[in-house]
Tab-separated table of C-alpha atoms and ligand atoms in Angstrom:
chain	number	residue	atom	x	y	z
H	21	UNK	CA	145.801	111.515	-165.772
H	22	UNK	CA	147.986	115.076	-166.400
H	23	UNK	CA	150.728	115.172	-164.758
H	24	UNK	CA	153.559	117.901	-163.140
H	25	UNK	CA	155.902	119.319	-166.159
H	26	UNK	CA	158.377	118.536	-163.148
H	27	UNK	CA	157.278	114.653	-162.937
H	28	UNK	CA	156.877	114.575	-166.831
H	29	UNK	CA	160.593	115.349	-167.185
H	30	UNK	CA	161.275	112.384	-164.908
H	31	UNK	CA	159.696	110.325	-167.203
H	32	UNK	CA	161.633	112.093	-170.128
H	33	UNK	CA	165.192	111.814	-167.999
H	34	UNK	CA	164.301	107.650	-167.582
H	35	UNK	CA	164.677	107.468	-171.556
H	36	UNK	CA	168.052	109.311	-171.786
H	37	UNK	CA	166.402	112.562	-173.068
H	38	UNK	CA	168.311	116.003	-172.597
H	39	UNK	CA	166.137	118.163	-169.872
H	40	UNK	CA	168.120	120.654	-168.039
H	41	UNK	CA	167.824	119.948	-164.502
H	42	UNK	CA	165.694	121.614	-162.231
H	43	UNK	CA	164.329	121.776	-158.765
H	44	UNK	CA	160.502	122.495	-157.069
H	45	UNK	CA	160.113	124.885	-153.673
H	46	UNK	CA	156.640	125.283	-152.568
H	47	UNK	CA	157.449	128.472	-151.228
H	48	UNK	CA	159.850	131.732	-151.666
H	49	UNK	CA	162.076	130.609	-148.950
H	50	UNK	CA	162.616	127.347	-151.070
H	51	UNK	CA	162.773	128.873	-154.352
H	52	UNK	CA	165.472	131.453	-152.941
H	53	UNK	CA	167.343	128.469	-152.028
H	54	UNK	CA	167.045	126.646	-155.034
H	55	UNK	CA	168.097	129.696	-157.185
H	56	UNK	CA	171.035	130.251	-155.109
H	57	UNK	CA	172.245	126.270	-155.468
H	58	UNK	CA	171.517	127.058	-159.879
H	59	UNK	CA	173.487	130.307	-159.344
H	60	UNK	CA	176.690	128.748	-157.443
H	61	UNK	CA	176.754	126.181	-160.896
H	62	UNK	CA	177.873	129.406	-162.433
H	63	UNK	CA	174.434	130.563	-164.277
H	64	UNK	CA	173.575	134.197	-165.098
H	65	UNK	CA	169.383	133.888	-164.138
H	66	UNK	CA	167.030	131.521	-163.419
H	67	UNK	CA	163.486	130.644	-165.073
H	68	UNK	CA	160.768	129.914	-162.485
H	69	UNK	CA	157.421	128.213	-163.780
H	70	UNK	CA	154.405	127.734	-161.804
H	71	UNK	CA	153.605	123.663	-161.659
H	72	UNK	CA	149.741	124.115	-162.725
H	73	UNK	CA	148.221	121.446	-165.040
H	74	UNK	CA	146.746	123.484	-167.518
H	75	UNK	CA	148.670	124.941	-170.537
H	76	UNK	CA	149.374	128.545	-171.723
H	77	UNK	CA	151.287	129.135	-168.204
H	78	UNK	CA	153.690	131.586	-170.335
H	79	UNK	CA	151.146	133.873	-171.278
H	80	UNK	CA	149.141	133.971	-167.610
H	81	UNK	CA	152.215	135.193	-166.133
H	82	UNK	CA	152.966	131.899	-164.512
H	83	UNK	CA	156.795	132.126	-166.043
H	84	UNK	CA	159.324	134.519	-165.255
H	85	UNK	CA	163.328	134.921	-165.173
H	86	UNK	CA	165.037	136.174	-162.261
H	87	UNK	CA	168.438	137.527	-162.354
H	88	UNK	CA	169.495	136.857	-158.628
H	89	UNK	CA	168.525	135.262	-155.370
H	90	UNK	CA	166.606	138.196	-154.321
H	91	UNK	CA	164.728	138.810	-157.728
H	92	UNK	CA	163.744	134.978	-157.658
H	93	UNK	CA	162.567	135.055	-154.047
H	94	UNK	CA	160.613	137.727	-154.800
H	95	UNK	CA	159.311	136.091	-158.418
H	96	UNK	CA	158.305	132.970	-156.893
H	97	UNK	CA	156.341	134.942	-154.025
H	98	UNK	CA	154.479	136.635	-156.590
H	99	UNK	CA	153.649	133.447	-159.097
H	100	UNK	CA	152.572	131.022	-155.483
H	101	UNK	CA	148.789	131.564	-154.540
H	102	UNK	CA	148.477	133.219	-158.036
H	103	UNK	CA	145.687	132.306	-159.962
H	104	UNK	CA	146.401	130.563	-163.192
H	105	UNK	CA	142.435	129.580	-165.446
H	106	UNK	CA	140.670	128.577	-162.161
H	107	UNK	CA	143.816	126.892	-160.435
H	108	UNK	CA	145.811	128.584	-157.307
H	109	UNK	CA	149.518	127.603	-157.691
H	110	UNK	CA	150.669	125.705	-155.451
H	111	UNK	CA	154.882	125.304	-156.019
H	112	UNK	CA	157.104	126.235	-158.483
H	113	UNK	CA	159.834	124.822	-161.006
H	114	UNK	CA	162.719	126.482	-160.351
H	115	UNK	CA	165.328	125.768	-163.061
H	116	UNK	CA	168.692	127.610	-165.165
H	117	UNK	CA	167.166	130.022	-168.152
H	118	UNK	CA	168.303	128.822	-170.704
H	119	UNK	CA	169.624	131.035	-173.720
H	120	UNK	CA	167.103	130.267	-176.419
H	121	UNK	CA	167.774	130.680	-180.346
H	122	UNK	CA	164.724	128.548	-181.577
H	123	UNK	CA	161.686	126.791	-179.771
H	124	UNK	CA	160.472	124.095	-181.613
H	125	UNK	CA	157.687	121.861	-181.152
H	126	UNK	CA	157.524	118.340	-180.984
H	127	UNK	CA	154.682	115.615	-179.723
H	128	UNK	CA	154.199	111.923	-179.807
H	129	UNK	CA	149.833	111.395	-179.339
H	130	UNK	CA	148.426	108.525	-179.262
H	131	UNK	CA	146.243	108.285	-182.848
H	132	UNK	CA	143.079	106.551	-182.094
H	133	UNK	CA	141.952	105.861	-185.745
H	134	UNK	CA	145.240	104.039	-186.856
H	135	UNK	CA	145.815	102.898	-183.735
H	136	UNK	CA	149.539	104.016	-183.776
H	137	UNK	CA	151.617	106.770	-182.227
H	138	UNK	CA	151.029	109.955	-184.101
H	139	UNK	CA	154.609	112.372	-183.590
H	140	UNK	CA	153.947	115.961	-184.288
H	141	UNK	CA	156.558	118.443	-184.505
H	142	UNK	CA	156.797	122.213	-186.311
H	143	UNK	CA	159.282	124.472	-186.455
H	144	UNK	CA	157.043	127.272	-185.298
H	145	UNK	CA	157.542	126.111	-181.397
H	146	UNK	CA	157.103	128.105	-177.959
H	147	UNK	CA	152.830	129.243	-179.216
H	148	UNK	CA	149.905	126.770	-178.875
H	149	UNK	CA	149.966	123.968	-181.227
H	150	UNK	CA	146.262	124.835	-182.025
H	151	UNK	CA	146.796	128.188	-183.070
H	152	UNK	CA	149.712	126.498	-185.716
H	153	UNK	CA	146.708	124.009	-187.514
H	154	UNK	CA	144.686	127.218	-187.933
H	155	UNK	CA	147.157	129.945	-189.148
H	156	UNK	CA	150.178	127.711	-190.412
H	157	UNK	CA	149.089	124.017	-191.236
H	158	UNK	CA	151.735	123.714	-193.206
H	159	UNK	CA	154.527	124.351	-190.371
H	160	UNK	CA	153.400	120.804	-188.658
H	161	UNK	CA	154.717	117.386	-189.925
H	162	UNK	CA	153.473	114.261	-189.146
H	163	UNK	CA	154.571	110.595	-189.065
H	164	UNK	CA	153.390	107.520	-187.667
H	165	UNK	CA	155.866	105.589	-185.464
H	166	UNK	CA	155.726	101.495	-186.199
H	167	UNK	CA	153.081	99.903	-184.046
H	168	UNK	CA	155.660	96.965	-182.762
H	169	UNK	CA	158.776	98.714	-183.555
H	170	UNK	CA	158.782	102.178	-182.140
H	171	UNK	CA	160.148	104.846	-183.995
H	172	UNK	CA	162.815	103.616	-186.561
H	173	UNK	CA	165.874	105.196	-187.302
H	174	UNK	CA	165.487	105.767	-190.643
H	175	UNK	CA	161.877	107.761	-189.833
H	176	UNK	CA	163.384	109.413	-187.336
H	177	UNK	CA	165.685	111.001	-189.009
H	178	UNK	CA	163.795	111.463	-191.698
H	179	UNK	CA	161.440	113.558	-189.489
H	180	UNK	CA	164.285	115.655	-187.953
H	181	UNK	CA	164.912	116.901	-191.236
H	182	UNK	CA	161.405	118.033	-192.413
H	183	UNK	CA	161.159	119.352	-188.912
H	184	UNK	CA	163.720	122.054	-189.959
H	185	UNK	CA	166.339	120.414	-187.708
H	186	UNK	CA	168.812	119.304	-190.466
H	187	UNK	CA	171.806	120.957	-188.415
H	188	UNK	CA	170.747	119.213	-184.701
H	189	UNK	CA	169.452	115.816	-186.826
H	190	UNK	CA	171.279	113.513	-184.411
H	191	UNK	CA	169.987	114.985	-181.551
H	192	UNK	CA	165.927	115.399	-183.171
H	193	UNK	CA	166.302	112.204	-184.174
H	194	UNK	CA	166.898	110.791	-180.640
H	195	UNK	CA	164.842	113.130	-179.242
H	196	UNK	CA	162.125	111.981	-181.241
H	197	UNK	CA	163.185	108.374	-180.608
H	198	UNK	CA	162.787	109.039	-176.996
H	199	UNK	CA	158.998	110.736	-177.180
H	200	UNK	CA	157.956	107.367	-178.451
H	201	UNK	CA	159.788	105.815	-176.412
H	202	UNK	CA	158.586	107.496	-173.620
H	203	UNK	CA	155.090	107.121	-174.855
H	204	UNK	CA	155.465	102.998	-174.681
H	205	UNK	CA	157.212	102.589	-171.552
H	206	UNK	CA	154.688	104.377	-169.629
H	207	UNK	CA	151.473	103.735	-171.355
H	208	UNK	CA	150.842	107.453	-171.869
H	209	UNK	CA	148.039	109.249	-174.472
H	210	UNK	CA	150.582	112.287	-174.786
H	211	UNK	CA	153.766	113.342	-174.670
H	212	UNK	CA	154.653	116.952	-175.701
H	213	UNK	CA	157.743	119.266	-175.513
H	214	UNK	CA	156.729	122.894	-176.338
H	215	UNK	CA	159.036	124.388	-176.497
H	216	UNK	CA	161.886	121.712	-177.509
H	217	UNK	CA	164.660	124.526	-177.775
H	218	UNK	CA	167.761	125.215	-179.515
H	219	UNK	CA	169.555	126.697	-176.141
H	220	UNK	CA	172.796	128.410	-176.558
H	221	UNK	CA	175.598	126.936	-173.800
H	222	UNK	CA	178.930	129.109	-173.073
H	223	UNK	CA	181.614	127.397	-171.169
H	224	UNK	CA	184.483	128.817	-168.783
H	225	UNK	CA	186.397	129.827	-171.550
H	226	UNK	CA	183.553	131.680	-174.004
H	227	UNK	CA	182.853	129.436	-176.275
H	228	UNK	CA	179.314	128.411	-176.792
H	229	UNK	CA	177.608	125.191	-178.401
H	230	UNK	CA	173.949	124.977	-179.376
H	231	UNK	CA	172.183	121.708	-178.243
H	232	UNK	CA	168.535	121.278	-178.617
H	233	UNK	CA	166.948	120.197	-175.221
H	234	UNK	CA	163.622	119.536	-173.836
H	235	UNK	CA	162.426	123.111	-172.027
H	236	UNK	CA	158.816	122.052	-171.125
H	237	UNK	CA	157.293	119.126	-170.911
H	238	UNK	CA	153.386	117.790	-170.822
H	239	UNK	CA	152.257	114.065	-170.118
H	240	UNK	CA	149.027	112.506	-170.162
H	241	UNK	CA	149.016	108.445	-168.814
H	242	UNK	CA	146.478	106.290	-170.011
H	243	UNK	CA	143.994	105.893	-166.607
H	244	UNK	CA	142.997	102.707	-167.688
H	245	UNK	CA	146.523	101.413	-167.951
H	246	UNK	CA	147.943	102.821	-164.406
H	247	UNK	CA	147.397	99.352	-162.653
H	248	UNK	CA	150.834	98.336	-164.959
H	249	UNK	CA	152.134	100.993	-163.753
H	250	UNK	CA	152.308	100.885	-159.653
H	251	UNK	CA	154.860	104.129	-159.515
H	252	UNK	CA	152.498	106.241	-161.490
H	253	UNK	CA	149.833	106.460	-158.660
H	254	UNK	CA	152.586	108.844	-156.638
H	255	UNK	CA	152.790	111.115	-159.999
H	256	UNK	CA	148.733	112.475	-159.154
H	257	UNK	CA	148.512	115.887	-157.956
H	258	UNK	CA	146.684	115.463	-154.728
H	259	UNK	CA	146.528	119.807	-154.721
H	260	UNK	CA	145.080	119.823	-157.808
H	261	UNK	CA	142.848	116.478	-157.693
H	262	UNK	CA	138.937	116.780	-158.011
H	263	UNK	CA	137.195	115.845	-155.183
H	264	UNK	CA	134.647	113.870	-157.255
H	265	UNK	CA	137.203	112.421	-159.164
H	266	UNK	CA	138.426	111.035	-155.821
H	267	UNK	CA	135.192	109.886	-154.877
H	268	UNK	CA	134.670	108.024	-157.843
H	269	UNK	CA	138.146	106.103	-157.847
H	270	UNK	CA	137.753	105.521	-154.464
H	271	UNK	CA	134.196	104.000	-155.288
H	272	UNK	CA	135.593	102.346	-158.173
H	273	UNK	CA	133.420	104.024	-160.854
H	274	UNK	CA	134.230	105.505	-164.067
H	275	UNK	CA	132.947	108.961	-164.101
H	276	UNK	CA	133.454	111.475	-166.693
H	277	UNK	CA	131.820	114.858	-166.514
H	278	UNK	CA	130.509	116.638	-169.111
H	279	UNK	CA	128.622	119.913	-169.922
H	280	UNK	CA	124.781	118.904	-170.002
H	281	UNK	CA	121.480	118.860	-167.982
H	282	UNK	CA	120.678	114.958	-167.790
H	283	UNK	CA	122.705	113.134	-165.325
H	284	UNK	CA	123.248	109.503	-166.562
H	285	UNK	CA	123.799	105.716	-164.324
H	286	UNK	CA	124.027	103.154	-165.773
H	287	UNK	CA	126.317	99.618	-165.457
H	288	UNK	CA	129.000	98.775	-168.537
H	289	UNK	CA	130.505	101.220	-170.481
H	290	UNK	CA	129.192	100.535	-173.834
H	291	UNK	CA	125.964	100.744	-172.712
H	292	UNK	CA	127.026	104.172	-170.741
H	293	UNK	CA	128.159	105.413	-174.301
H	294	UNK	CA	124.875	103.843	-176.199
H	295	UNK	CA	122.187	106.006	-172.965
H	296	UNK	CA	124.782	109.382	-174.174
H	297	UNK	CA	123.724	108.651	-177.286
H	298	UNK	CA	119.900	108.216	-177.090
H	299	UNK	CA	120.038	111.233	-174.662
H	300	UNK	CA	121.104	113.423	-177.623
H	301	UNK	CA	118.516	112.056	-180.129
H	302	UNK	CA	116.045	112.553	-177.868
H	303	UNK	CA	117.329	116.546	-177.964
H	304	UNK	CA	118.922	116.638	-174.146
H	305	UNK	CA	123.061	116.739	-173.408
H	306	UNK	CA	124.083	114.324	-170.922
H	307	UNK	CA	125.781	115.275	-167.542
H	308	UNK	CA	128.322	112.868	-167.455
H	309	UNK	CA	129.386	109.301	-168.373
H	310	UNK	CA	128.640	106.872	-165.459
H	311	UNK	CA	129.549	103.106	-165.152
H	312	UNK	CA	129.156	101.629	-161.940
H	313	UNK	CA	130.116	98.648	-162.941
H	314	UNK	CA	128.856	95.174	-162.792
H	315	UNK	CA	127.316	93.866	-159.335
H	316	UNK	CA	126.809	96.929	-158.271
H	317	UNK	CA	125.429	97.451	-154.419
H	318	UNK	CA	122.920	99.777	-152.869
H	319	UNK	CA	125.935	101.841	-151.537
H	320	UNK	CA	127.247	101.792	-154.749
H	321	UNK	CA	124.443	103.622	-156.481
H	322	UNK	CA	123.848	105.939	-153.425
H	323	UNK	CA	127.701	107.220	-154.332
H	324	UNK	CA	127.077	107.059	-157.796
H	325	UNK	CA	123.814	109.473	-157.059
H	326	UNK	CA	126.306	112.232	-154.440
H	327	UNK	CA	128.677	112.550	-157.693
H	328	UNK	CA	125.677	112.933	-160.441
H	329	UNK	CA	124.399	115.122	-157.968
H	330	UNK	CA	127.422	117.421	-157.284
H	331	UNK	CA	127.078	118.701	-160.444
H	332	UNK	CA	124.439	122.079	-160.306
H	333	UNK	CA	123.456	121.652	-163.646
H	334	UNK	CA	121.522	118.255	-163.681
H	335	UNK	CA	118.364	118.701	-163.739
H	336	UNK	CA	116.630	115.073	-164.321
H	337	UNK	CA	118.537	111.716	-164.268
H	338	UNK	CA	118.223	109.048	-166.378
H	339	UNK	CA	118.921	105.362	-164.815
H	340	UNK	CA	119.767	102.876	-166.732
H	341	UNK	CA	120.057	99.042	-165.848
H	342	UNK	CA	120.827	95.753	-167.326
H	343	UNK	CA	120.888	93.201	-164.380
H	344	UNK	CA	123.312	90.335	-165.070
H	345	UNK	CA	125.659	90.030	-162.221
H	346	UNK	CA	123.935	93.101	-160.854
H	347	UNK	CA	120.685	92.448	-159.360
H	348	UNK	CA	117.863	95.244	-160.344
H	349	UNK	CA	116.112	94.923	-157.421
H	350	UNK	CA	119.522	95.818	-154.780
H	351	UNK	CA	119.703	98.857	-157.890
H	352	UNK	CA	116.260	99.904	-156.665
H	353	UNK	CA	116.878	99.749	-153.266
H	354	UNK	CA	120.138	101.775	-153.712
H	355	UNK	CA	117.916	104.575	-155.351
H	356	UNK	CA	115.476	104.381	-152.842
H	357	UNK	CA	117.662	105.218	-150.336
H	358	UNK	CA	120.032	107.458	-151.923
H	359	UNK	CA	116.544	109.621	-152.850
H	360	UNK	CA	115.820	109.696	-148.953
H	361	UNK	CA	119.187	110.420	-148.145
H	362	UNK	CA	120.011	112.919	-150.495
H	363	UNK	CA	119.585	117.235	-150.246
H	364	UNK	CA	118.542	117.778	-153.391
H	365	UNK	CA	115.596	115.943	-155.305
H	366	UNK	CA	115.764	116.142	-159.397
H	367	UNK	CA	113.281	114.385	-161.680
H	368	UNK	CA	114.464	110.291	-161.912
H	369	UNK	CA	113.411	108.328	-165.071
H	370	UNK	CA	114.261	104.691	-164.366
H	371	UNK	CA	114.948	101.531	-166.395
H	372	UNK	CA	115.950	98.471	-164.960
H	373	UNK	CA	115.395	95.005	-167.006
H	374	UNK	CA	117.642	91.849	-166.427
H	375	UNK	CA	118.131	89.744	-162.807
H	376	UNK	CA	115.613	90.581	-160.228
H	377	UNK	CA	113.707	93.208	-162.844
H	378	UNK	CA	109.841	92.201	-161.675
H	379	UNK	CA	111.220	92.777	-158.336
H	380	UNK	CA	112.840	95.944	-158.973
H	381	UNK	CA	110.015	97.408	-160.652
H	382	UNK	CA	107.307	97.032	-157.727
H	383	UNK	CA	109.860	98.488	-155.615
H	384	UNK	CA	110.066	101.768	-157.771
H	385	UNK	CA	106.568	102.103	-158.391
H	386	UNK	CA	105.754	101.778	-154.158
H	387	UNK	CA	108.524	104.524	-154.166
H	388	UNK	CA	107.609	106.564	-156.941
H	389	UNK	CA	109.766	107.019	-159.378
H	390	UNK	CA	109.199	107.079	-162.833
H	391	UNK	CA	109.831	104.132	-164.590
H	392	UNK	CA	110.449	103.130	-168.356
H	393	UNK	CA	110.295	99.565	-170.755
H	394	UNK	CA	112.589	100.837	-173.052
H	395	UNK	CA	115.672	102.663	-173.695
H	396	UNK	CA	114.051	105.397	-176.344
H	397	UNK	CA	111.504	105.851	-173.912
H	398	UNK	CA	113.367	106.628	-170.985
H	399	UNK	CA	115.841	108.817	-172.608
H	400	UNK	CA	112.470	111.008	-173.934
H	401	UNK	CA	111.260	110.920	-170.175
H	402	UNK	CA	114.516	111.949	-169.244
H	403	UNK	CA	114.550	115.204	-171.606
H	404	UNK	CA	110.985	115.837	-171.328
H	405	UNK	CA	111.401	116.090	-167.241
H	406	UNK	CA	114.323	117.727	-167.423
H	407	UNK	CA	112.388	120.459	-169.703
H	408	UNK	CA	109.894	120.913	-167.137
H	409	UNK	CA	112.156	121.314	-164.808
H	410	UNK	CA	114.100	124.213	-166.611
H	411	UNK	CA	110.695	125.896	-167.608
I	1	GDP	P1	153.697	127.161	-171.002
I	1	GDP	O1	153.364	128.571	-171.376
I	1	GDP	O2	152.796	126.653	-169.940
I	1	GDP	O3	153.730	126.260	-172.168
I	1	GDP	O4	155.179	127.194	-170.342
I	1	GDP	P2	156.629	127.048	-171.030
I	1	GDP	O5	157.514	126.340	-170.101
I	1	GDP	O6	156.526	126.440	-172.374
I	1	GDP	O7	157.138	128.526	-171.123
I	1	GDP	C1	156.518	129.487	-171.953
I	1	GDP	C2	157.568	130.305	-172.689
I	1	GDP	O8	158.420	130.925	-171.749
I	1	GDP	C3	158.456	129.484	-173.585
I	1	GDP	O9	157.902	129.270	-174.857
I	1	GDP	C4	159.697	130.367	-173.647
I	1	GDP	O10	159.539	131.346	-174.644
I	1	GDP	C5	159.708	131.036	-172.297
I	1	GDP	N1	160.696	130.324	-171.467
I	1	GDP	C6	160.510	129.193	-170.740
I	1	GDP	N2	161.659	128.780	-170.158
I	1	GDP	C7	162.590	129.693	-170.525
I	1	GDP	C8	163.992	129.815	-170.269
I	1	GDP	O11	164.632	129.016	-169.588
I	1	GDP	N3	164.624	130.898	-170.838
I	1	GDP	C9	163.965	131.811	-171.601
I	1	GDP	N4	164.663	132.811	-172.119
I	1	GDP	N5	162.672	131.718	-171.872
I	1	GDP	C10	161.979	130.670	-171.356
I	2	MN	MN1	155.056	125.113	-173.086
């Protein structure tokens, strides 16, 4: 689950890390106000940021400065209802510019393969991390915090120095600190700070001090871990929340979409990943990854059918059952129904063995539907009926 840069610099506050404040209005009238409280602290222009989650904001035109009340009024009017890669903004950060000297970047991801948290940081901040492997791989340093210890002091400091941040080492070191930190306390996949800036400060008198603060912020929480985490379920974006995402929570489903033609159900996630996989051999591109879980009911699969179905694309779905807890022949019922019920009618290659699989199969055959023994063979069906339907 993404969350709001505005929420994700909660979470960043929680571990002690420096983010200057900030506020979010949800319209002009709002943003005007919140400028005008950041102006009265005595700053010369504010930075307003549409909250989208999707990245590049910068260069869509989603962040501006404003100079005074009237100018950030007027910004935030033109940045709400604007279109940023698909998504119509709905509010606004509204927060001090701050004087930048240097954007850094700096991530902590979670590294699947050593099964530790990967931090990332390069001196060439403020651009897309992806365009830095391609042109500069060099510019990005790596290091592996210690899977039971965190981030220790000694690597931590050790990183703020190849990061280039031998002057503000206390701070990068904490600041890196934190990122893991932050990555542990909440269960999250991703923490990034892009840009992490060196910000010039001036107090009443004219003098200034650098400090090196957190200017954007991106997390990603593990889904599968939010049940440790009651407070996190406030942090979704309801405005920005896909309605078959919903559906599927609220059905209690994993469902993952995905780019191809074959729309897959089946019950247990390694199984799920194992039908992908034979989909592709067999030369199709699955739809999406479907678990419905074990014991699933007839309603259950009638959902599970609406969200495979919401998708344009599919053109043949491939069910795929191993009755334990869940009974094939309540599966075969479920698609029964759910093919009576339903608007649209794509090709359905089913295989059910396990619990109740006789039954299940007489069912399917009085109704119909195309049935398969094995795996291979269904996944072929699948593609094959699929390609007909395409042709
Ligand atoms: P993103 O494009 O979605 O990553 O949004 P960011 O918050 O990272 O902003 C993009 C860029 O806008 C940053 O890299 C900065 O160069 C610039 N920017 C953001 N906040 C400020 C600010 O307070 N002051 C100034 N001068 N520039 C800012
Ligand atoms: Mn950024």
């Amino acid at each position: 689950m993404k969350i709001q840069e505005a929420d994700a610099k909660s979470l960043l506050v929680a571990q002690g890390l420096p983010v200057p404040g900030w506020e979010v209005a949800r319209t002009p009238a709002e943003a005007r106000a919140a400028a005008e409280r950041i102006f009265a602290t005595g700053a010369d222009s504010v930075v307003i940021k549409a909250l989208v989650l999707v990245g590049g904001r910068g260069k869509a035109g989603g962040v501006k400065l404003a100079a005074d009340a009237d100018h950030a009024e007027r910004t935030a009017e033109l940045i709400l209802d604007m279109d940023i890669k698909g998504i119509t903004v709905r509010k606004v950060l509204v927060a001090a510019a701050a004087d930048i000297i240097k954007e850094y970047y700096l991530a902590a991801v979670l590294d699947r393969d050593s099964r530790r948290i990967l931090l990332m940081g390069s001196s060439e901040g403020g651009v897309e991390i992806e365009h830095v492997a391609a042109t500069n791989p060099d510019a990005i340093v790596t290091l592996h915090a210690h899977p039971y210890l965190g981030l220790l002091d000694h690597q931590a400091r050790s990183f703020a120095f190849r990061m280039g941040l031998g002057e503000h080492w206390r701070e990068a070191a904490a600041i890196a600190k934190g990122l893991v930190a932050t990555m542990r306390a909440n269960d999250a996949d991703l923490v990034e700070i892009n840009p992490l800036g060196i910000v010039r400060e001036r107090g009443a008198d004219g003098t200034t001090v650098d400090r090196l603060v957190c200017l954007d912020a991106k997390i990603t929480l593990d889904d599968s871990a939010l049940v440790r985490h009651p407070g996190h379920e406030a942090l979704r974006d309801l405005d920005e929340d896909d309605p078959t995402d919903r559906q599927a929570r609220g059905a209690d489903i994993s469902f993952i979409k995905l780019d191809g033609t074959i729309g897959c159900m089946v019950n247990g996630a390694g199984l799920a990943m194992t039908t992908m996989d034979l989909v592709k051999r067999a030369g199709g591109e699955p739809a999406n990854f479907l678990d419905i879980g074990g014991g699933a009911r007839a309603d259950k699969v009638a959902t599970a059918m609406r969200l495979i179905l919401s998708d344009p694309k599919v053109s043949a779905i491939l069910v795929n059952i191993f009755g334990g807890i869940t009974r094939g022949d309540e599966v075969a019922r479920g698609l029964i129904e759910a093919r009576r019920v339903q608007a649209r009618d794509v090709p359905m290659v089913v295989r059910i063995v396990g619990t109740n699989a006789d039954e299940a199969g007489r069912l399917l055959e009085e109704a119909n539907f195309e049935t398969a023994g094995t795996l291979d063979e269904a996944a072929e069906k699948a593609v094959a009926a699929s390609r007909r339907g395409a042709a």
